[in-house]
Phi, psi and omega in degrees: 000130180294151180297147181291134181287139175263088184299321181299317180293323178297321179294321178296324179291321182281325183230076182298154179301151177302140180298334179299326181290338182258002185281115182253020177293156179292147179267125180245127174255118175272115184269110181262100184265349177258185183300131188291346184298331181299333182285357175273352182282168188297319183297313183288324177294324175295323177297313180296317180299321178298316182290329179293342176287338188242335188222167168275117192243134168226155179230140178273171160252169186305320184290337185259005186306306184299314183293322183294328181301324179273312191284332183273349175050054182282166170267327186224140174240126174258131174243107187234140180074030185265029176291336173229171181219132179292146184298339180282350179269126179281103187300306184294316183293320179294318177299319179298318179294321179295317178298314180298319180299312180292318180299332181267012173112359179278172180239123178249127180239120176269117175266083186101175185283125180274058180302336180300341179278352175287161176288161180295336180286333180226070187295337181243030181296117182292350180267022184302322181294322179290313187288324185261334187231000176074015178268147181282353180302139170232150183286128180260227186257155171270122185205166173235105189211169180282136180231154180248132177292127178274124185277124177196120186297338182280350182270160177302144183277099177217129168044069182281068185193181175273135184213146179270122185237131174263115188196170165268120187268162177247149171257164173064029174271119182297153185302324182291345182253350184273129174271331176220148171231151176297136182276160173289329179209175185301326181286345175071040181302317176196160179292155174292159174294134183055040185294151176274161190226128180268344182221123184233154182208098191236135175299143183213099188063232177272355185241213188216142164245131182227162184214135171230115185266014185297140181279330183270102185299320188255007180295153182300319181295316181296313180299321178299321178291318178303312182294323178295320178294323179295323183274343183298161182295000000 
């Protein structure tokens, strides 16, 4: 008697499952809190194309920010270009969802200062991280200076050396959360006292809040830092 045909296996061979069903890359939600038209320009489209090579990527528009944080079930949320905020984005509710997301194990990465989360009465309040997210970080100066990589095995592995970074820096970032500190001199012998920090990575509940203040969105150094933060513990 001939062996019994395995019809199910034959169908799988002829019609393999969609690759999307087997994709185990991390899910990244790009939170667009300002007017969405800017994301049509070449720089931002290049940014999205780069991330699609490594992650499953979706982007919100300002009005859908709060809903997308829940419905898209991301692993990582990027907030980029949040120096202003479109009126259709609910500032308080979106901040609340971001805090809840990180506290429950998600990773939130601020690409630049999220001044858009400030009230209209104080649009450039440097205490935005404290007031909206409970972090002690305060916005410092915009500068291009030498910084020293802070060594800590628990931090993401990026550029374990002294490097010159053009960025908006933060004050009051604790040493365990700082990836770089401003150096006393070009050789980077040690950080300055109360040094400012351009890249931060801090535990927040069960998750992480991170910050990259780099001005060049698509530069190799910036992209390298973004990817390292995404992959970090």
